[in-house]
């Protein structure tokens, strides 16, 4: 089941322009236990032998969570990503464990580069229609990590209709604070106003200014103490089952309560993930807050 014939060194350079990052697979000594688990997943996953798969998925999950040296490199060359996409789309008994594993794999730049070709983007989006809140939490976590500081992944997810699905989850489970926070972080990352995963952001609901509006404010104090960043996410219903989503970033200075304002950027209008209309260029000149707006049908 292992990969004894696979070379021990494999290197690639990331070609997209994500924050000047260059990702390399480093030389490593294979972990035989992990190697066997990956081989078993590749074989058993295609045959949908779920009972036999579970311990092997857990082995990979533990190795990735513990950041064992060479684990990411072994996953990349193992060819299991399409199998994980298949398990997610199947919504079987292993969907929850698979989603948790995919969310952990999304932390690794050398692994998430292959998510698109493996079909994991569409598989994750399909999971967002589930009513299982733990499954949704892992799927949204993966999307949050994939869209962090990656223009390529942001555009790919937007074209495939991620925003209406995230808004649907956000509005469907208002009592699940952890899931709500992940949805808000995902929308911020997709807008290009990325929030570092370990950033201390406190989210609270604001008072709506009009009927059919939901406002969420994320407050993040700076290290200097007198500057606070406030991320404002607005979800406005402008027709039955149709919502506009805007994301704004402002800074508050405690000494004068002054808000520094940045230029606005507007997203195209999205209908079920398809670009239908571009914003007027004059709106860019008139706007004063750094923001992005999604218009979408649910």
Short mmCIF file of C-alpha atoms in Angstrom, two decimals:
data_model
loop_
_atom_site.label_atom_id
_atom_site.label_comp_id
_atom_site.label_asym_id
_atom_site.label_seq_id
_atom_site.Cartn_x
_atom_site.Cartn_y
_atom_site.Cartn_z
CA UNK A 1 0.00 0.00 0.00
CA UNK A 2 2.98 2.30 0.43
CA UNK A 3 4.90 4.46 -1.99
CA UNK A 4 8.37 2.97 -1.83
CA UNK A 5 9.19 3.97 -5.40
CA UNK A 6 8.38 7.64 -4.94
CA UNK A 7 11.45 9.92 -4.89
CA UNK A 8 12.24 11.43 -1.52
CA UNK A 9 12.59 14.96 -2.88
CA UNK A 10 9.95 16.88 -4.78
CA UNK A 11 10.02 20.63 -5.35
CA UNK A 12 7.77 23.18 -7.01
CA UNK A 13 7.55 26.95 -7.06
CA UNK A 14 4.22 28.68 -6.57
CA UNK A 15 3.53 30.88 -9.60
CA UNK A 16 0.65 32.99 -8.30
CA UNK A 17 1.25 36.38 -6.72
CA UNK A 18 0.10 35.63 -3.20
CA UNK A 19 2.15 37.89 -0.99
CA UNK A 20 5.48 37.02 -2.66
CA UNK A 21 5.26 33.47 -1.27
CA UNK A 22 7.36 30.71 -2.74
CA UNK A 23 6.29 27.24 -1.64
CA UNK A 24 8.67 24.31 -1.76
CA UNK A 25 8.36 20.69 -0.86
CA UNK A 26 11.38 19.99 1.28
CA UNK A 27 13.54 16.84 1.33
CA UNK A 28 12.19 14.41 3.91
CA UNK A 29 12.42 10.87 5.21
CA UNK A 30 9.09 9.08 4.68
CA UNK A 31 7.07 8.08 7.72
CA UNK A 32 6.25 4.44 7.04
CA UNK A 33 3.08 4.46 9.12
CA UNK A 34 1.78 7.55 7.31
CA UNK A 35 2.94 6.15 3.98
CA UNK A 36 0.88 2.99 4.50
CA UNK A 37 -2.16 4.98 5.58
CA UNK A 38 -1.98 7.17 2.46
CA UNK A 39 -1.69 4.14 0.23
CA UNK A 40 -4.68 2.52 1.92
CA UNK A 41 -6.80 5.65 1.47
CA UNK A 42 -5.94 5.80 -2.21
CA UNK A 43 -7.08 2.21 -2.74
CA UNK A 44 -9.92 1.80 -0.23
CA UNK A 45 -11.39 5.25 -0.88
CA UNK A 46 -12.11 4.48 -4.51
CA UNK A 47 -13.84 1.28 -3.45
CA UNK A 48 -15.84 3.14 -0.73
CA UNK A 49 -14.72 0.70 1.97
CA UNK A 50 -15.59 3.11 4.76
CA UNK A 51 -15.05 0.91 7.81
CA UNK A 52 -11.52 0.12 6.73
CA UNK A 53 -10.81 3.75 5.77
CA UNK A 54 -11.52 5.39 9.12
CA UNK A 55 -8.30 4.48 11.00
CA UNK A 56 -6.18 5.50 8.01
CA UNK A 57 -7.88 8.91 7.79
CA UNK A 58 -7.22 9.39 11.51
CA UNK A 59 -3.55 8.49 11.04
CA UNK A 60 -3.16 11.19 8.37
CA UNK A 61 -5.10 13.70 10.47
CA UNK A 62 -2.87 13.17 13.52
CA UNK A 63 0.31 13.53 11.45
CA UNK A 64 -0.90 16.79 9.92
CA UNK A 65 -2.16 18.20 13.24
CA UNK A 66 1.17 17.44 14.89
CA UNK A 67 3.02 19.02 11.93
CA UNK A 68 5.27 15.97 11.63
CA UNK A 69 8.21 16.61 9.36
CA UNK A 70 7.58 15.46 5.83
CA UNK A 71 3.86 14.75 6.39
CA UNK A 72 2.69 17.48 4.02
CA UNK A 73 5.13 16.34 1.35
CA UNK A 74 3.92 12.75 1.61
CA UNK A 75 0.29 13.84 1.25
CA UNK A 76 1.11 15.86 -1.87
CA UNK A 77 2.71 12.97 -3.72
CA UNK A 78 0.26 10.34 -2.45
CA UNK A 79 -2.59 11.31 -4.76
CA UNK A 80 -5.29 11.12 -2.07
CA UNK A 81 -6.84 14.58 -2.60
CA UNK A 82 -9.32 13.41 -5.30
CA UNK A 83 -10.32 10.55 -2.99
CA UNK A 84 -11.05 13.05 -0.19
CA UNK A 85 -13.19 15.09 -2.61
CA UNK A 86 -15.11 11.92 -3.48
CA UNK A 87 -15.73 11.15 0.21
CA UNK A 88 -16.97 14.69 0.86
CA UNK A 89 -19.38 14.68 -2.05
CA UNK A 90 -20.72 11.28 -0.99
CA UNK A 91 -21.89 12.66 2.41
CA UNK A 92 -21.38 9.22 3.92
CA UNK A 93 -20.41 8.27 7.49
CA UNK A 94 -16.84 9.49 6.91
CA UNK A 95 -17.82 12.96 5.62
CA UNK A 96 -17.26 14.64 9.00
CA UNK A 97 -13.81 13.11 9.54
CA UNK A 98 -12.88 13.86 5.93
CA UNK A 99 -13.97 17.51 6.26
CA UNK A 100 -11.87 17.83 9.42
CA UNK A 101 -8.87 16.40 7.59
CA UNK A 102 -9.38 18.69 4.59
CA UNK A 103 -9.59 21.72 6.91
CA UNK A 104 -6.25 20.73 8.46
CA UNK A 105 -4.67 20.12 5.05
CA UNK A 106 -5.81 23.59 3.97
CA UNK A 107 -3.29 25.03 6.46
CA UNK A 108 -0.42 23.69 4.38
CA UNK A 109 0.55 25.83 1.34
CA UNK A 110 2.24 22.88 -0.37
CA UNK A 111 -0.99 20.86 -0.17
CA UNK A 112 -3.71 23.40 -0.90
CA UNK A 113 -2.09 24.22 -4.24
CA UNK A 114 -3.58 20.97 -5.53
CA UNK A 115 -7.09 21.44 -4.12
CA UNK A 116 -8.51 22.86 -7.35
CA UNK A 117 -7.37 20.08 -9.67
CA UNK A 118 -8.48 17.47 -7.12
CA UNK A 119 -12.06 18.80 -7.09
CA UNK A 120 -11.95 19.81 -3.43
CA UNK A 121 -13.29 23.32 -4.07
CA UNK A 122 -16.54 22.04 -5.55
CA UNK A 123 -16.72 19.29 -2.93
CA UNK A 124 -16.44 21.83 -0.10
CA UNK A 125 -19.11 24.04 -1.68
CA UNK A 126 -21.46 21.07 -1.96
CA UNK A 127 -21.06 20.45 1.78
CA UNK A 128 -22.36 23.96 2.56
CA UNK A 129 -25.91 22.82 1.81
CA UNK A 130 -25.75 20.29 4.68
CA UNK A 131 -27.72 20.71 7.89
CA UNK A 132 -24.93 19.08 9.96
CA UNK A 133 -23.37 21.97 11.87
CA UNK A 134 -20.06 20.26 12.73
CA UNK A 135 -19.63 19.27 9.09
CA UNK A 136 -20.36 22.86 8.07
CA UNK A 137 -17.85 24.18 10.60
CA UNK A 138 -14.99 22.15 9.14
CA UNK A 139 -15.98 22.98 5.55
CA UNK A 140 -16.16 26.74 6.27
CA UNK A 141 -12.85 26.52 8.14
CA UNK A 142 -11.25 25.00 5.06
CA UNK A 143 -12.72 27.75 2.84
CA UNK A 144 -11.48 30.41 5.28
CA UNK A 145 -7.95 29.04 5.09
CA UNK A 146 -8.02 28.58 1.32
CA UNK A 147 -9.11 32.17 0.71
CA UNK A 148 -6.63 33.76 3.12
CA UNK A 149 -4.27 36.03 1.15
CA UNK A 150 -4.80 34.12 -2.09
CA UNK A 151 -6.26 36.09 -4.98
CA UNK A 152 -6.32 32.96 -7.11
CA UNK A 153 -8.34 30.95 -4.60
CA UNK A 154 -10.61 33.91 -3.81
CA UNK A 155 -11.56 34.36 -7.46
CA UNK A 156 -12.01 30.64 -7.99
CA UNK A 157 -14.35 30.33 -5.02
CA UNK A 158 -16.30 33.45 -5.97
CA UNK A 159 -16.85 32.24 -9.53
CA UNK A 160 -18.25 29.00 -8.13
CA UNK A 161 -20.81 30.72 -5.94
CA UNK A 162 -19.34 30.50 -2.45
CA UNK A 163 -20.91 33.76 -1.19
CA UNK A 164 -24.61 32.80 -1.36
CA UNK A 165 -23.82 29.52 0.34
CA UNK A 166 -21.90 31.22 3.15
CA UNK A 167 -24.69 33.76 3.65
CA UNK A 168 -27.23 30.94 3.80
CA UNK A 169 -25.20 29.21 6.53
CA UNK A 170 -24.71 32.49 8.41
CA UNK A 171 -28.45 33.19 8.49
CA UNK A 172 -29.52 29.60 9.10
CA UNK A 173 -27.67 29.06 12.38
CA UNK A 174 -27.68 32.37 14.31
CA UNK A 175 -27.13 30.59 17.63
CA UNK A 176 -23.91 28.84 16.62
CA UNK A 177 -21.26 31.45 17.47
CA UNK A 178 -18.28 29.40 16.28
CA UNK A 179 -19.89 28.75 12.88
CA UNK A 180 -21.01 32.37 12.62
CA UNK A 181 -17.48 33.65 13.26
CA UNK A 182 -16.01 31.30 10.65
CA UNK A 183 -18.54 32.48 8.04
CA UNK A 184 -17.69 36.11 8.77
CA UNK A 185 -13.95 35.45 8.57
CA UNK A 186 -14.47 33.61 5.28
CA UNK A 187 -16.41 36.57 3.81
CA UNK A 188 -13.64 38.94 4.94
CA UNK A 189 -10.93 36.76 3.39
CA UNK A 190 -12.89 36.47 0.15
CA UNK A 191 -13.19 40.26 0.04
CA UNK A 192 -9.41 40.61 0.18
CA UNK A 193 -9.47 41.99 3.73
CA UNK A 194 -7.92 38.89 5.19
CA UNK A 195 -7.96 38.19 8.92
CA UNK A 196 -5.07 36.18 10.36
CA UNK A 197 -6.40 32.94 11.81
CA UNK A 198 -4.98 33.49 15.28
CA UNK A 199 -5.97 37.17 15.37
CA UNK A 200 -7.96 38.23 18.40
CA UNK A 201 -11.22 39.44 16.87
CA UNK A 202 -14.37 39.84 18.94
CA UNK A 203 -17.54 39.70 16.82
CA UNK A 204 -20.81 41.26 17.90
CA UNK A 205 -24.12 41.96 16.22
CA UNK A 206 -24.85 45.61 15.49
CA UNK A 207 -28.17 47.43 15.38
CA UNK A 208 -29.64 47.24 11.85
CA UNK A 209 -30.37 50.55 10.20
CA UNK A 210 -33.21 49.18 8.10
CA UNK A 211 -35.50 46.14 7.94
CA UNK A 212 -33.95 43.03 6.45
CA UNK A 213 -30.40 44.04 7.43
CA UNK A 214 -27.92 42.15 9.63
CA UNK A 215 -24.76 43.90 10.84
CA UNK A 216 -21.74 42.17 12.33
CA UNK A 217 -18.77 44.07 13.80
CA UNK A 218 -15.41 42.47 14.43
CA UNK A 219 -13.19 44.48 16.79
CA UNK A 220 -9.45 43.83 16.78
CA UNK A 221 -7.23 46.02 19.03
CA UNK A 222 -3.74 46.81 17.76
CA UNK A 223 -0.64 46.14 19.82
CA UNK A 224 0.01 49.85 20.26
CA UNK A 225 -3.17 50.09 22.32
CA UNK A 226 -4.81 53.26 20.98
CA UNK A 227 -5.78 52.01 17.50
CA UNK A 228 -8.62 49.57 16.96
CA UNK A 229 -9.52 47.94 13.65
CA UNK A 230 -13.22 47.38 13.10
CA UNK A 231 -14.43 45.08 10.35
CA UNK A 232 -18.08 45.62 9.46
CA UNK A 233 -19.99 42.95 7.54
CA UNK A 234 -23.48 43.93 6.37
CA UNK A 235 -26.01 41.50 4.96
CA UNK A 236 -28.97 43.35 3.44
CA UNK A 237 -32.05 41.76 1.95
CA UNK A 238 -33.11 43.78 -1.08
CA UNK A 239 -35.65 41.32 -2.52
CA UNK A 240 -37.13 37.96 -1.50
CA UNK A 241 -34.23 35.48 -1.11
CA UNK A 242 -31.80 38.09 -2.51
CA UNK A 243 -29.07 39.66 -0.40
CA UNK A 244 -26.26 42.18 -0.78
CA UNK A 245 -23.15 41.59 1.35
CA UNK A 246 -20.64 44.36 2.04
CA UNK A 247 -17.37 44.20 3.94
CA UNK A 248 -15.78 47.36 5.29
CA UNK A 249 -12.63 48.02 7.29
CA UNK A 250 -12.15 51.12 9.41
CA UNK A 251 -9.70 52.16 12.11
CA UNK A 252 -10.60 53.96 15.30
CA UNK A 253 -8.15 56.11 17.21
CA UNK A 254 -9.17 56.27 20.85
CA UNK A 255 -7.68 59.72 21.42
CA UNK A 256 -9.93 61.56 18.98
CA UNK A 257 -12.39 58.87 17.85
CA UNK A 258 -11.21 59.62 14.34
CA UNK A 259 -11.83 57.04 11.66
CA UNK A 260 -9.24 56.67 8.93
CA UNK A 261 -10.93 55.84 5.66
CA UNK A 262 -9.47 53.89 2.78
CA UNK A 263 -10.49 53.73 -0.89
CA UNK A 264 -13.37 51.45 -1.72
CA UNK A 265 -13.17 48.51 -4.09
CA UNK A 266 -16.34 46.90 -5.35
CA UNK A 267 -16.92 43.33 -6.39
CA UNK A 268 -18.86 42.38 -9.51
CA UNK A 269 -22.48 41.45 -8.98
CA UNK A 270 -22.88 37.72 -8.50
CA UNK A 271 -25.94 35.61 -9.30
CA UNK A 272 -25.46 32.02 -8.19
CA UNK A 273 -21.74 32.60 -8.53
CA UNK A 274 -21.86 33.98 -12.07
CA UNK A 275 -20.63 37.47 -12.87
CA UNK A 276 -23.53 39.45 -14.30
CA UNK A 277 -22.71 43.15 -14.02
CA UNK A 278 -19.65 45.21 -13.19
CA UNK A 279 -19.78 48.16 -10.83
CA UNK A 280 -19.60 51.64 -12.33
CA UNK A 281 -16.06 53.04 -12.20
CA UNK A 282 -17.41 56.37 -10.90
CA UNK A 283 -18.55 54.60 -7.75
CA UNK A 284 -14.89 53.86 -6.98
CA UNK A 285 -14.08 57.58 -7.03
CA UNK A 286 -17.06 58.58 -4.89
CA UNK A 287 -16.61 55.97 -2.15
CA UNK A 288 -14.59 56.66 0.97
CA UNK A 289 -14.42 53.36 2.88
CA UNK A 290 -12.34 50.36 2.00
CA UNK A 291 -15.01 47.82 1.22
CA UNK A 292 -16.14 45.08 -1.07
CA UNK A 293 -19.72 44.30 -1.94
CA UNK A 294 -21.20 41.00 -3.03
CA UNK A 295 -24.67 41.02 -4.58
CA UNK A 296 -26.08 37.59 -4.67
CA UNK A 297 -29.21 35.46 -4.87
CA UNK A 298 -29.73 32.71 -2.34
#
